[in-house]
Protein backbone atom coordinates (compact mmCIF):
# COMPACT_ATOMS: atom_id res chain seq x y z
CA UNK A 1 0.00 0.00 0.00
CA UNK A 2 0.92 3.64 -0.34
CA UNK A 3 3.15 5.07 2.36
CA UNK A 4 3.30 8.59 3.74
CA UNK A 5 6.16 9.56 6.03
CA UNK A 6 6.62 12.52 8.33
CA UNK A 7 9.74 14.01 9.83
CA UNK A 8 10.38 14.56 12.62
CA UNK A 9 8.15 12.22 14.57
CA UNK A 10 8.41 14.50 17.58
CA UNK A 11 9.93 17.89 18.29
CA UNK A 12 10.33 20.08 21.35
CA UNK A 13 11.05 23.76 20.87
CA UNK A 14 11.16 26.99 22.80
CA UNK A 15 8.37 29.52 22.55
CA UNK A 16 8.96 31.98 19.72
CA UNK A 17 10.93 29.65 17.48
CA UNK A 18 9.78 28.19 14.17
CA UNK A 19 9.42 24.50 13.44
CA UNK A 20 9.26 22.78 10.06
CA UNK A 21 7.52 19.44 9.56
CA UNK A 22 8.06 17.43 6.38
CA UNK A 23 5.54 15.12 4.76
CA UNK A 24 6.56 12.77 1.97
CA UNK A 25 4.67 10.32 -0.20
CA UNK A 26 7.16 7.49 -0.60
CA UNK A 27 5.76 5.35 -3.39
CA UNK A 28 3.22 7.51 -5.19
CA UNK A 29 2.84 11.04 -6.44
CA UNK A 30 0.54 13.14 -4.30
CA UNK A 31 -1.41 15.65 -6.33
CA UNK A 32 -3.05 16.85 -3.14
CA UNK A 33 -1.82 16.93 0.44
CA UNK A 34 -3.69 17.80 3.61
CA UNK A 35 -2.58 18.92 7.05
CA UNK A 36 -4.52 18.07 10.20
CA UNK A 37 -4.06 18.93 13.85
CA UNK A 38 -5.21 16.77 16.73
CA UNK A 39 -5.36 17.74 20.40
CA UNK A 40 -5.43 15.05 23.11
CA UNK A 41 -8.66 13.04 23.24
CA UNK A 42 -10.06 15.02 20.30
CA UNK A 43 -10.68 14.31 16.65
CA UNK A 44 -8.54 15.40 13.73
CA UNK A 45 -9.12 18.95 12.56
CA UNK A 46 -8.40 19.81 8.95
CA UNK A 47 -6.07 22.79 8.75
CA UNK A 48 -5.37 23.18 5.06
CA UNK A 49 -5.35 21.57 1.63
CA UNK A 50 -2.49 22.02 -0.80
CA UNK A 51 -2.10 21.10 -4.42
CA UNK A 52 1.33 20.72 -5.95
CA UNK A 53 2.61 24.05 -7.23
CA UNK A 54 -0.31 26.04 -5.85
CA UNK A 55 -0.98 28.03 -2.72
CA UNK A 56 -2.61 26.15 0.11
CA UNK A 57 -6.27 26.60 0.94
CA UNK A 58 -6.72 27.14 4.67
CA UNK A 59 -9.77 26.21 6.71
CA UNK A 60 -11.64 28.93 8.53
CA UNK A 61 -9.89 29.97 11.71
CA UNK A 62 -6.45 28.70 10.69
CA UNK A 63 -3.87 31.50 10.43
CA UNK A 64 -2.08 31.18 7.12
CA UNK A 65 0.76 33.43 8.26
CA UNK A 66 1.38 31.23 11.27
CA UNK A 67 1.10 27.86 9.55
CA UNK A 68 3.08 28.11 6.33
CA UNK A 69 2.48 25.27 3.90
CA UNK A 70 4.62 24.55 0.87
CA UNK A 71 3.83 21.78 -1.64
CA UNK A 72 6.74 22.21 -4.02
CA UNK A 73 6.80 18.73 -5.51
CA UNK A 74 4.52 15.75 -6.02
CA UNK A 75 6.16 13.92 -3.13
CA UNK A 76 6.88 16.61 -0.55
CA UNK A 77 4.86 19.07 1.49
CA UNK A 78 6.10 21.06 4.45
CA UNK A 79 4.30 22.73 7.32
CA UNK A 80 6.16 25.47 9.16
CA UNK A 81 4.79 26.63 12.48
CA UNK A 82 6.14 30.15 12.83
CA UNK A 83 6.78 31.78 16.20
CA UNK A 84 5.40 28.75 17.99
CA UNK A 85 3.70 29.17 21.35
CA UNK A 86 2.59 26.58 23.93
CA UNK A 87 -0.97 26.61 22.57
CA UNK A 88 0.44 25.30 19.26
CA UNK A 89 1.51 22.12 21.01
CA UNK A 90 -0.38 19.36 19.27
CA UNK A 91 -0.19 16.26 17.08
CA UNK A 92 0.19 17.27 13.44
CA UNK A 93 -0.77 14.72 10.80
CA UNK A 94 -0.35 15.00 7.06
CA UNK A 95 -2.28 13.11 4.45
CA UNK A 96 -1.84 12.61 0.74
CA UNK A 97 -4.04 11.65 -2.14
CA UNK A 98 -3.36 10.72 -5.75
CA UNK A 99 -6.40 11.37 -7.89
CA UNK A 100 -4.77 10.48 -11.17
CA UNK A 101 -5.92 7.10 -12.40
CA UNK A 102 -9.09 7.38 -10.35
CA UNK A 103 -7.67 6.15 -7.05
CA UNK A 104 -9.20 8.16 -4.24
CA UNK A 105 -7.94 6.79 -0.95
CA UNK A 106 -6.43 9.35 1.36
CA UNK A 107 -3.24 8.07 3.01
CA UNK A 108 -2.10 9.39 6.36
CA UNK A 109 1.36 9.87 7.80
CA UNK A 110 2.33 8.71 11.29
CA UNK A 111 2.06 12.19 12.77
CA UNK A 112 4.45 14.65 14.41
CA UNK A 113 4.08 15.57 18.05
CA UNK A 114 5.03 19.19 18.67
CA UNK A 115 5.67 20.42 22.18
CA UNK A 116 6.33 24.12 22.66
CA UNK A 117 7.88 25.07 26.00
CA UNK B 1 -24.25 20.77 11.46
CA UNK B 2 -22.38 17.51 11.97
CA UNK B 3 -22.29 15.29 8.92
CA UNK B 4 -22.09 12.08 10.93
CA UNK B 5 -23.19 10.83 14.33
CA UNK B 6 -21.73 7.75 15.99
CA UNK B 7 -21.60 6.38 19.54
CA UNK B 8 -18.88 7.94 21.63
CA UNK B 9 -17.66 4.62 22.97
CA UNK B 10 -18.28 0.88 22.87
CA UNK B 11 -16.95 -2.07 24.81
CA UNK B 12 -16.63 -5.63 23.54
CA UNK B 13 -15.10 -8.91 24.61
CA UNK B 14 -12.46 -10.61 22.54
CA UNK B 15 -13.82 -12.89 19.86
CA UNK B 16 -17.12 -11.10 19.49
CA UNK B 17 -18.42 -9.37 16.40
CA UNK B 18 -18.64 -5.60 16.80
CA UNK B 19 -21.05 -3.42 14.87
CA UNK B 20 -20.62 0.35 14.92
CA UNK B 21 -23.45 2.31 13.41
CA UNK B 22 -23.08 5.78 11.96
CA UNK B 23 -25.93 8.16 11.09
CA UNK B 24 -25.57 10.51 8.15
CA UNK B 25 -29.08 11.81 7.47
CA UNK B 26 -27.94 14.56 5.09
CA UNK B 27 -25.77 12.42 2.85
CA UNK B 28 -25.54 13.77 -0.70
CA UNK B 29 -25.79 11.83 -3.93
CA UNK B 30 -22.06 12.18 -4.61
CA UNK B 31 -21.00 11.21 -1.09
CA UNK B 32 -19.21 8.01 -0.25
CA UNK B 33 -18.96 6.47 3.22
CA UNK B 34 -15.47 5.75 4.51
CA UNK B 35 -14.26 4.31 7.79
CA UNK B 36 -10.85 4.88 9.34
CA UNK B 37 -9.16 3.41 12.41
CA UNK B 38 -6.77 5.34 14.62
CA UNK B 39 -4.49 4.08 17.37
CA UNK B 40 -3.08 6.53 19.96
CA UNK B 41 -0.30 8.75 18.60
CA UNK B 42 -0.64 7.36 15.08
CA UNK B 43 -2.21 8.56 11.86
CA UNK B 44 -5.58 7.14 10.82
CA UNK B 45 -5.63 3.99 8.74
CA UNK B 46 -8.18 3.25 6.02
CA UNK B 47 -10.55 0.38 6.78
CA UNK B 48 -13.26 0.33 4.16
CA UNK B 49 -15.28 2.49 1.79
CA UNK B 50 -18.66 2.06 0.15
CA UNK B 51 -21.48 3.80 -1.66
CA UNK B 52 -24.42 1.46 -1.24
CA UNK B 53 -25.40 -2.10 -0.22
CA UNK B 54 -22.59 -4.17 1.23
CA UNK B 55 -18.84 -4.04 0.92
CA UNK B 56 -16.47 -6.59 2.41
CA UNK B 57 -12.72 -6.78 2.61
CA UNK B 58 -10.23 -8.80 4.61
CA UNK B 59 -10.74 -6.83 7.82
CA UNK B 60 -14.34 -5.59 7.89
CA UNK B 61 -17.73 -5.34 6.27
CA UNK B 62 -19.73 -2.22 5.61
CA UNK B 63 -23.50 -2.34 5.41
CA UNK B 64 -25.37 0.54 3.81
CA UNK B 65 -29.18 0.50 3.59
CA UNK B 66 -31.00 1.66 0.50
CA UNK B 67 -31.71 5.16 1.85
CA UNK B 68 -27.99 5.58 2.72
CA UNK B 69 -28.86 7.61 5.81
CA UNK B 70 -26.82 5.32 8.00
CA UNK B 71 -24.10 2.71 7.74
CA UNK B 72 -22.75 -0.05 9.94
CA UNK B 73 -19.14 -1.10 10.22
CA UNK B 74 -18.86 -4.75 11.22
CA UNK B 75 -15.64 -6.11 12.70
CA UNK B 76 -15.66 -9.92 12.97
CA UNK B 77 -14.12 -11.58 16.01
CA UNK B 78 -12.32 -8.60 17.50
CA UNK B 79 -9.07 -8.94 19.40
CA UNK B 80 -7.34 -6.70 21.93
CA UNK B 81 -5.39 -5.11 19.09
CA UNK B 82 -8.63 -3.74 17.64
CA UNK B 83 -8.91 -1.31 20.55
CA UNK B 84 -8.86 2.04 18.77
CA UNK B 85 -10.97 4.98 17.67
CA UNK B 86 -13.11 4.37 14.60
CA UNK B 87 -14.19 7.26 12.42
CA UNK B 88 -17.09 7.31 9.99
CA UNK B 89 -16.65 9.89 7.25
CA UNK B 90 -19.00 11.01 4.52
CA UNK B 91 -17.97 13.05 1.52
CA UNK B 92 -17.40 13.21 -2.19
CA UNK B 93 -14.34 11.42 -3.49
CA UNK B 94 -12.46 14.57 -4.51
CA UNK B 95 -12.95 16.46 -1.26
CA UNK B 96 -10.78 16.35 1.89
CA UNK B 97 -11.81 14.02 4.67
CA UNK B 98 -13.49 15.84 7.55
CA UNK B 99 -13.45 13.88 10.79
CA UNK B 100 -16.21 13.73 13.38
CA UNK B 101 -15.79 12.63 16.97
CA UNK B 102 -15.38 8.93 16.28
CA UNK B 103 -16.20 5.86 18.38
CA UNK B 104 -13.72 4.67 20.96
CA UNK B 105 -13.80 0.87 20.93
CA UNK B 106 -12.38 -0.96 23.91
CA UNK B 107 -11.86 -4.71 23.56
CA UNK B 108 -11.71 -6.58 26.82
CA UNK B 109 -10.03 -9.94 27.38
XYZ file of N, CA and C in Angstrom:
678
model
N 0.816 -1.199 0.000
C 0.000 0.000 0.000
C 0.844 1.239 0.000
N 0.207 2.376 -0.281
C 0.921 3.640 -0.339
C 1.391 4.070 1.045
N 2.565 4.681 1.091
C 3.154 5.068 2.364
C 3.415 6.564 2.395
N 3.027 7.175 3.501
C 3.302 8.590 3.740
C 4.170 8.688 4.991
N 5.267 9.406 4.874
C 6.156 9.558 6.029
C 6.157 11.003 6.505
N 6.490 11.187 7.758
C 6.620 12.517 8.334
C 7.921 12.600 9.108
N 8.503 13.792 9.081
C 9.736 14.011 9.827
C 9.757 15.424 10.368
N 10.058 15.606 11.640
C 10.384 14.561 12.618
C 9.131 13.908 13.183
N 9.302 12.860 13.940
C 8.149 12.218 14.572
C 7.756 12.969 15.844
N 8.722 13.643 16.436
C 8.406 14.504 17.578
C 9.440 15.625 17.630
N 9.020 16.754 18.167
C 9.929 17.895 18.287
C 9.518 18.720 19.497
N 10.531 19.184 20.215
C 10.331 20.084 21.352
C 11.066 21.373 21.036
N 10.397 22.487 21.179
C 11.048 23.756 20.871
C 10.670 24.805 21.901
N 11.416 25.879 21.886
C 11.156 26.992 22.799
C 10.120 27.922 22.172
N 9.375 28.567 23.005
C 8.375 29.521 22.549
C 9.036 30.610 21.713
N 8.434 30.934 20.583
C 8.962 31.977 19.716
C 9.779 31.466 18.546
N 10.155 30.221 18.590
C 10.929 29.649 17.475
C 9.986 29.073 16.423
N 10.560 28.777 15.260
C 9.782 28.192 14.166
C 10.161 26.734 13.983
N 9.207 25.946 13.604
C 9.418 24.505 13.438
C 8.884 24.080 12.076
N 9.687 23.276 11.359
C 9.262 22.776 10.057
C 9.007 21.287 10.136
N 7.883 20.858 9.610
C 7.524 19.436 9.563
C 7.418 19.034 8.098
N 8.082 17.923 7.758
C 8.063 17.435 6.383
C 7.104 16.264 6.232
N 6.446 16.216 5.086
C 5.542 15.120 4.760
C 5.898 14.625 3.364
N 6.164 13.335 3.261
C 6.561 12.773 1.972
C 5.693 11.578 1.597
N 5.305 11.525 0.329
C 4.674 10.323 -0.197
C 5.795 9.481 -0.796
N 5.961 8.269 -0.277
C 7.155 7.490 -0.604
C 7.042 6.677 -1.888
N 5.862 6.233 -2.233
C 5.758 5.352 -3.392
C 4.641 5.761 -4.341
N 4.206 7.000 -4.235
C 3.223 7.509 -5.188
C 3.356 9.019 -5.255
N 2.784 9.595 -6.282
C 2.839 11.036 -6.437
C 1.541 11.646 -5.916
N 1.701 12.553 -4.973
C 0.544 13.137 -4.298
C 0.149 14.447 -4.969
N -0.938 14.417 -5.708
C -1.412 15.650 -6.329
C -1.971 16.605 -5.277
N -2.472 16.043 -4.198
C -3.053 16.854 -3.135
C -2.570 16.350 -1.789
N -2.212 17.281 -0.929
C -1.824 16.926 0.435
C -2.650 17.736 1.410
N -2.865 17.172 2.583
C -3.687 17.799 3.612
C -2.913 17.814 4.929
N -3.167 18.841 5.713
C -2.582 18.916 7.050
C -3.697 18.985 8.085
N -3.550 18.137 9.100
C -4.519 18.070 10.195
C -3.795 18.329 11.499
N -4.583 18.752 12.497
C -4.065 18.926 13.849
C -4.995 18.167 14.786
N -4.413 17.541 15.791
C -5.213 16.766 16.734
C -4.744 17.030 18.150
N -5.642 17.539 18.985
C -5.357 17.736 20.402
C -5.735 16.467 21.152
N -5.172 16.272 22.350
C -5.430 15.046 23.105
C -6.914 14.767 23.285
N -7.300 13.529 23.064
C -8.657 13.042 23.236
C -9.662 13.705 22.286
N -9.163 14.386 21.260
C -10.065 15.017 20.304
C -9.861 14.431 18.917
N -10.750 14.814 18.022
C -10.682 14.313 16.652
C -9.673 15.117 15.834
N -9.424 14.677 14.629
C -8.542 15.404 13.726
C -9.279 16.628 13.180
N -8.564 17.739 13.121
C -9.123 18.953 12.562
C -8.350 19.324 11.304
N -9.040 19.444 10.194
C -8.395 19.810 8.947
C -7.912 21.252 9.025
N -6.634 21.454 8.717
C -6.067 22.792 8.748
C -6.033 23.412 7.355
N -5.544 22.619 6.388
C -5.367 23.183 5.056
C -5.229 22.070 4.029
N -5.499 22.454 2.786
C -5.347 21.566 1.632
C -4.371 22.218 0.671
N -3.436 21.436 0.160
C -2.492 22.020 -0.799
C -2.372 21.141 -2.026
N -2.349 21.783 -3.163
C -2.103 21.104 -4.422
C -0.707 21.466 -4.910
N -0.037 20.526 -5.508
C 1.335 20.722 -5.954
C 1.456 21.946 -6.836
N 2.359 22.846 -6.448
C 2.612 24.047 -7.230
C 1.651 25.185 -6.997
N 0.677 24.984 -6.127
C -0.307 26.036 -5.855
C -0.263 26.456 -4.396
N -0.879 27.591 -4.109
C -0.982 28.030 -2.719
C -1.985 27.160 -1.978
N -1.720 26.977 -0.705
C -2.610 26.152 0.108
C -3.926 26.869 0.374
N -4.958 26.086 0.548
C -6.266 26.601 0.939
C -6.469 26.283 2.411
N -6.622 27.311 3.226
C -6.722 27.138 4.666
C -8.180 27.091 5.107
N -8.434 26.285 6.118
C -9.769 26.215 6.712
C -10.012 27.466 7.563
N -11.265 27.753 7.750
C -11.637 28.932 8.528
C -11.057 28.840 9.932
N -10.452 29.927 10.368
C -9.889 29.968 11.705
C -8.434 29.564 11.791
N -7.865 29.084 10.707
C -6.455 28.701 10.690
C -5.645 29.848 10.107
N -4.658 30.335 10.861
C -3.873 31.496 10.430
C -2.844 31.080 9.399
N -2.988 31.578 8.189
C -2.080 31.177 7.119
C -0.683 31.756 7.313
N -0.561 32.859 8.024
C 0.759 33.427 8.264
C 1.490 32.713 9.386
N 0.759 31.964 10.173
C 1.378 31.232 11.270
C 1.739 29.808 10.835
N 0.890 29.230 10.033
C 1.099 27.861 9.555
C 1.376 27.928 8.053
N 2.674 27.976 7.725
C 3.079 28.110 6.330
C 3.175 26.731 5.692
N 2.482 26.563 4.582
C 2.480 25.273 3.897
C 3.059 25.448 2.513
N 3.994 24.562 2.178
C 4.621 24.552 0.868
C 4.494 23.156 0.265
N 3.997 23.068 -0.947
C 3.833 21.777 -1.637
C 4.577 21.902 -2.964
N 5.898 21.880 -2.878
C 6.736 22.211 -4.025
C 6.880 21.082 -5.025
N 6.661 19.854 -4.590
C 6.801 18.734 -5.511
C 5.682 17.742 -5.268
N 5.594 16.746 -6.134
C 4.522 15.750 -6.020
C 4.758 14.752 -4.904
N 5.884 14.856 -4.218
C 6.162 13.920 -3.134
C 6.494 14.596 -1.812
N 6.470 15.921 -1.772
C 6.882 16.606 -0.546
C 6.003 17.821 -0.253
N 5.535 17.878 0.983
C 4.861 19.068 1.487
C 5.455 19.389 2.847
N 5.569 20.664 3.148
C 6.100 21.056 4.454
C 5.124 21.996 5.149
N 5.071 21.844 6.467
C 4.296 22.733 7.322
C 5.271 23.410 8.268
N 5.314 24.723 8.244
C 6.161 25.470 9.160
C 5.287 26.215 10.154
N 5.485 25.912 11.417
C 4.791 26.631 12.482
C 5.697 27.787 12.890
N 5.302 28.984 12.564
C 6.141 30.145 12.833
C 5.851 30.718 14.213
N 6.910 31.177 14.868
C 6.775 31.783 16.198
C 5.840 30.929 17.074
N 6.255 29.704 17.258
C 5.398 28.754 17.993
C 5.204 29.174 19.452
N 4.014 28.901 19.959
C 3.698 29.166 21.353
C 3.124 27.903 21.977
N 3.071 27.815 23.298
C 2.588 26.584 23.934
C 1.226 26.117 23.432
N 0.362 27.027 23.054
C -0.966 26.608 22.567
C -0.912 25.937 21.203
N 0.252 26.000 20.541
C 0.442 25.301 19.261
C 0.869 23.857 19.480
N 1.144 23.494 20.712
C 1.513 22.117 21.007
C 0.363 21.195 20.622
N 0.666 20.234 19.788
C -0.383 19.361 19.274
C 0.249 18.227 18.477
N -0.601 17.361 17.956
C -0.187 16.263 17.075
C -0.570 16.675 15.660
N 0.434 16.823 14.810
C 0.187 17.270 13.439
C 0.311 16.074 12.499
N -0.718 15.886 11.680
C -0.772 14.723 10.798
C -0.973 15.197 9.362
N -0.156 14.679 8.469
C -0.351 15.004 7.061
C -1.015 13.830 6.358
N -1.591 14.131 5.235
C -2.282 13.113 4.452
C -2.080 13.429 2.978
N -2.089 12.402 2.155
C -1.840 12.606 0.739
C -2.801 11.786 -0.095
N -3.112 12.329 -1.241
C -4.044 11.652 -2.136
C -3.538 11.773 -3.573
N -3.709 10.695 -4.337
C -3.365 10.715 -5.746
C -4.641 10.465 -6.537
N -5.150 11.508 -7.155
C -6.405 11.373 -7.888
C -6.203 10.886 -9.312
N -4.985 10.904 -9.795
C -4.765 10.480 -11.172
C -4.974 8.974 -11.254
N -5.626 8.528 -12.270
C -5.919 7.105 -12.403
C -7.153 6.698 -11.621
N -7.819 7.678 -10.998
C -9.087 7.384 -10.345
C -8.986 6.780 -8.964
N -7.796 6.739 -8.379
C -7.665 6.150 -7.051
C -7.856 7.236 -6.012
N -8.792 7.058 -5.093
C -9.204 8.157 -4.244
C -8.874 8.020 -2.761
N -8.210 6.970 -2.369
C -7.943 6.790 -0.952
C -6.994 7.863 -0.462
N -7.260 8.339 0.736
C -6.428 9.353 1.360
C -5.526 8.653 2.372
N -4.212 8.755 2.170
C -3.243 8.067 3.012
C -2.675 9.029 4.045
N -2.545 8.539 5.267
C -2.095 9.387 6.364
C -0.681 9.040 6.805
N 0.045 10.077 7.213
C 1.355 9.873 7.802
C 1.222 9.479 9.259
N 2.358 9.166 9.900
C 2.333 8.706 11.288
C 2.154 9.827 12.307
N 2.249 11.069 11.862
C 2.059 12.185 12.774
C 3.353 12.721 13.351
N 3.323 13.983 13.752
C 4.446 14.653 14.412
C 3.914 15.323 15.671
N 4.523 14.959 16.794
C 4.079 15.573 18.050
C 4.957 16.777 18.336
N 4.329 17.933 18.389
C 5.030 19.189 18.669
C 4.733 19.632 20.091
N 5.795 19.880 20.834
C 5.668 20.424 22.182
C 6.423 21.741 22.234
N 5.719 22.794 22.567
C 6.334 24.117 22.664
C 6.435 24.499 24.134
N 7.655 24.769 24.577
C 7.876 25.073 25.997
C 7.750 26.562 26.287
N -23.449 22.006 11.378
C -24.250 20.775 11.457
C -23.341 19.595 11.170
N -23.257 18.652 12.130
C -22.377 17.507 11.972
C -22.854 16.641 10.820
N -21.907 16.133 10.028
C -22.290 15.287 8.916
C -22.565 13.867 9.379
N -21.912 13.448 10.435
C -22.087 12.083 10.930
C -22.279 12.071 12.437
N -22.984 11.054 12.908
C -23.192 10.831 14.334
C -22.919 9.379 14.628
N -22.037 9.124 15.609
C -21.732 7.750 15.991
C -21.593 7.691 17.502
N -21.734 6.490 18.076
C -21.600 6.383 19.538
C -20.209 6.822 19.975
N -20.153 7.447 21.133
C -18.876 7.944 21.632
C -17.939 6.793 21.982
N -18.500 5.743 22.563
C -17.662 4.618 22.965
C -18.445 3.319 22.933
N -17.697 2.216 22.831
C -18.278 0.877 22.873
C -17.272 -0.048 23.528
N -17.800 -1.045 24.220
C -16.955 -2.075 24.807
C -17.334 -3.420 24.200
N -16.354 -4.297 24.059
C -16.633 -5.627 23.536
C -15.621 -6.616 24.114
N -16.033 -7.876 24.199
C -15.098 -8.909 24.610
C -14.383 -9.457 23.382
N -13.213 -9.979 23.629
C -12.463 -10.607 22.540
C -13.282 -11.707 21.887
N -13.146 -11.824 20.576
C -13.817 -12.894 19.856
C -15.223 -12.566 19.403
N -15.764 -11.471 19.892
C -17.118 -11.095 19.494
C -17.101 -10.280 18.211
N -18.245 -10.245 17.551
C -18.422 -9.371 16.402
C -18.878 -8.001 16.917
N -18.286 -6.958 16.378
C -18.635 -5.603 16.802
C -19.250 -4.858 15.629
N -20.376 -4.231 15.886
C -21.047 -3.424 14.866
C -21.126 -1.979 15.348
N -20.574 -1.081 14.591
C -20.620 0.347 14.918
C -21.473 1.030 13.867
N -22.536 1.659 14.333
C -23.449 2.312 13.409
C -23.199 3.811 13.361
N -23.305 4.357 12.190
C -23.082 5.783 11.961
C -24.314 6.352 11.260
N -24.799 7.485 11.732
C -25.935 8.157 11.094
C -25.427 9.311 10.247
N -25.922 9.398 9.051
C -25.574 10.514 8.147
C -26.832 10.876 7.363
N -27.772 11.524 8.045
C -29.076 11.809 7.467
C -29.023 12.728 6.256
N -28.007 13.576 6.179
C -27.937 14.560 5.094
C -26.955 14.163 4.004
N -26.724 12.887 3.846
C -25.766 12.417 2.853
C -26.204 12.838 1.455
N -25.254 13.306 0.656
C -25.545 13.772 -0.699
C -25.329 12.649 -1.709
N -25.865 12.849 -2.891
C -25.786 11.828 -3.932
C -24.348 11.447 -4.259
N -23.456 12.427 -4.244
C -22.059 12.179 -4.606
C -21.204 11.667 -3.443
N -21.774 11.583 -2.278
C -21.004 11.213 -1.091
C -20.768 9.713 -0.999
N -19.559 9.372 -0.603
C -19.206 8.007 -0.251
C -19.066 7.923 1.270
N -19.101 6.714 1.783
C -18.958 6.473 3.216
C -17.638 5.742 3.430
N -16.803 6.311 4.278
C -15.467 5.752 4.507
C -15.230 5.620 6.005
N -14.599 4.532 6.390
C -14.264 4.307 7.793
C -12.749 4.233 7.947
N -12.263 4.900 8.996
C -10.850 4.879 9.340
C -10.688 4.422 10.794
N -9.525 3.856 11.061
C -9.157 3.410 12.407
C -7.947 4.213 12.854
N -7.932 4.616 14.115
C -6.774 5.340 14.622
C -6.365 4.816 15.990
N -5.082 4.450 16.091
C -4.485 4.083 17.370
C -3.865 5.331 17.997
N -3.670 5.345 19.303
C -3.077 6.527 19.955
C -1.737 6.904 19.339
N -1.553 8.183 19.117
C -0.300 8.751 18.596
C 0.093 8.176 17.241
N -0.898 7.807 16.441
C -0.643 7.360 15.078
C -1.624 8.042 14.131
N -1.279 8.044 12.858
C -2.207 8.564 11.860
C -3.321 7.573 11.596
N -4.462 8.041 11.126
C -5.577 7.136 10.816
C -5.217 6.169 9.699
N -5.860 5.010 9.757
C -5.634 3.986 8.743
C -6.966 3.639 8.097
N -6.982 3.570 6.781
C -8.183 3.248 6.016
C -8.661 1.839 6.337
N -9.976 1.702 6.571
C -10.551 0.376 6.784
C -11.353 -0.055 5.572
N -12.339 0.756 5.195
C -13.263 0.331 4.158
C -14.031 1.537 3.628
N -14.497 1.420 2.404
C -15.279 2.492 1.792
C -16.392 1.885 0.961
N -17.563 2.563 0.956
C -18.664 2.065 0.149
C -19.608 3.174 -0.260
N -20.459 2.848 -1.217
C -21.476 3.803 -1.659
C -22.889 3.296 -1.321
N -23.124 2.031 -1.580
C -24.424 1.462 -1.241
C -24.282 -0.047 -1.043
N -25.279 -0.662 -0.530
C -25.398 -2.102 -0.224
C -24.291 -2.558 0.722
N -23.558 -3.589 0.325
C -22.586 -4.172 1.234
C -21.221 -4.239 0.579
N -20.214 -3.921 1.359
C -18.836 -4.035 0.918
C -18.080 -4.859 1.954
N -17.250 -5.755 1.491
C -16.472 -6.593 2.411
C -15.031 -6.642 1.951
N -14.128 -6.534 2.914
C -12.721 -6.776 2.605
C -12.146 -7.711 3.662
N -10.840 -7.815 3.725
C -10.228 -8.803 4.607
C -10.337 -8.447 6.080
N -10.688 -7.217 6.413
C -10.745 -6.831 7.816
C -12.130 -6.466 8.311
N -13.041 -6.093 7.427
C -14.340 -5.587 7.885
C -15.387 -5.694 6.792
N -16.622 -5.471 7.213
C -17.734 -5.345 6.272
C -18.445 -4.029 6.540
N -18.999 -3.477 5.508
C -19.729 -2.220 5.607
C -21.114 -2.429 5.020
N -22.131 -2.175 5.845
C -23.500 -2.345 5.413
C -24.154 -0.976 5.260
N -24.735 -0.749 4.103
C -25.369 0.537 3.814
C -26.781 0.261 3.322
N -27.804 0.738 4.051
C -29.182 0.495 3.593
C -29.498 1.325 2.361
N -30.640 1.026 1.768
C -31.005 1.660 0.503
C -31.109 3.184 0.605
N -31.565 3.702 1.738
C -31.705 5.161 1.849
C -30.373 5.854 2.165
N -29.362 5.097 2.457
C -27.988 5.581 2.716
C -27.893 6.569 3.878
N -28.897 6.651 4.700
C -28.862 7.607 5.812
C -28.096 7.077 7.022
N -27.649 5.873 6.945
C -26.818 5.318 8.001
C -25.918 4.249 7.398
N -24.951 3.817 8.173
C -24.098 2.712 7.739
C -23.595 2.001 8.982
N -23.231 0.737 8.815
C -22.746 -0.054 9.939
C -21.434 -0.714 9.562
N -20.425 -0.443 10.366
C -19.140 -1.100 10.224
C -19.170 -2.356 11.079
N -18.856 -3.492 10.488
C -18.857 -4.747 11.218
C -17.443 -5.315 11.270
N -16.965 -5.527 12.491
C -15.640 -6.109 12.702
C -15.824 -7.516 13.252
N -15.436 -8.550 12.507
C -15.658 -9.915 12.971
C -14.605 -10.340 13.991
N -15.030 -10.974 15.043
C -14.121 -11.583 16.013
C -12.981 -10.648 16.415
N -13.332 -9.598 17.143
C -12.322 -8.596 17.503
C -11.314 -9.172 18.491
N -10.125 -8.580 18.455
C -9.075 -8.942 19.401
C -8.653 -7.682 20.151
N -7.788 -7.847 21.133
C -7.338 -6.704 21.932
C -6.708 -5.630 21.051
N -6.067 -6.056 19.976
C -5.388 -5.110 19.086
C -6.352 -4.261 18.267
N -7.625 -4.551 18.331
C -8.632 -3.737 17.638
C -9.094 -2.567 18.484
N -8.602 -2.460 19.710
C -8.913 -1.309 20.550
C -8.360 -0.051 19.892
N -9.249 0.864 19.546
C -8.859 2.043 18.774
C -10.066 2.969 18.667
N -9.861 4.087 18.003
C -10.973 4.984 17.672
C -11.331 4.757 16.209
N -12.623 4.621 15.947
C -13.108 4.365 14.601
C -13.928 5.563 14.130
N -13.548 6.072 12.977
C -14.191 7.259 12.423
C -15.010 6.900 11.188
N -16.219 7.401 11.152
C -17.091 7.306 9.987
C -17.050 8.657 9.276
N -16.744 8.650 7.999
C -16.651 9.893 7.246
C -17.523 9.811 6.005
N -18.131 10.930 5.692
C -19.000 11.011 4.519
C -18.553 12.194 3.671
N -18.371 11.962 2.392
C -17.969 13.047 1.520
C -17.755 12.569 0.103
N -17.683 13.528 -0.801
C -17.395 13.211 -2.194
C -15.941 12.791 -2.321
N -15.663 12.013 -3.355
C -14.335 11.425 -3.486
C -13.239 12.456 -3.690
N -13.515 13.590 -4.232
C -12.464 14.571 -4.506
C -12.430 15.696 -3.481
N -12.977 15.450 -2.308
C -12.954 16.456 -1.256
C -12.166 15.927 -0.064
N -11.567 16.823 0.738
C -10.783 16.346 1.885
C -11.665 15.671 2.923
N -11.087 14.722 3.617
C -11.812 14.024 4.671
C -11.971 14.929 5.884
N -13.190 15.045 6.356
C -13.489 15.836 7.550
C -13.943 14.869 8.633
N -13.213 14.861 9.739
C -13.451 13.882 10.791
C -14.456 14.380 11.820
N -15.327 13.475 12.249
C -16.206 13.729 13.384
C -15.536 13.243 14.650
N -16.344 12.980 15.663
C -15.790 12.628 16.973
C -15.298 11.192 17.068
N -15.822 10.313 16.245
C -15.377 8.934 16.275
C -15.959 8.122 17.414
N -15.756 6.812 17.342
C -16.195 5.863 18.376
C -14.969 5.195 18.969
N -14.842 5.310 20.275
C -13.717 4.675 20.964
C -14.114 3.259 21.341
N -13.513 2.276 20.671
C -13.804 0.870 20.935
C -12.770 0.300 21.894
N -13.260 -0.279 22.964
C -12.379 -0.962 23.915
C -12.692 -2.444 23.875
N -11.694 -3.256 23.577
C -11.855 -4.706 23.556
C -11.268 -5.266 24.837
N -12.079 -6.061 25.508
C -11.713 -6.582 26.824
C -11.424 -8.076 26.719
N -10.398 -8.512 27.404
C -10.034 -9.940 27.382
C -11.048 -10.790 28.131
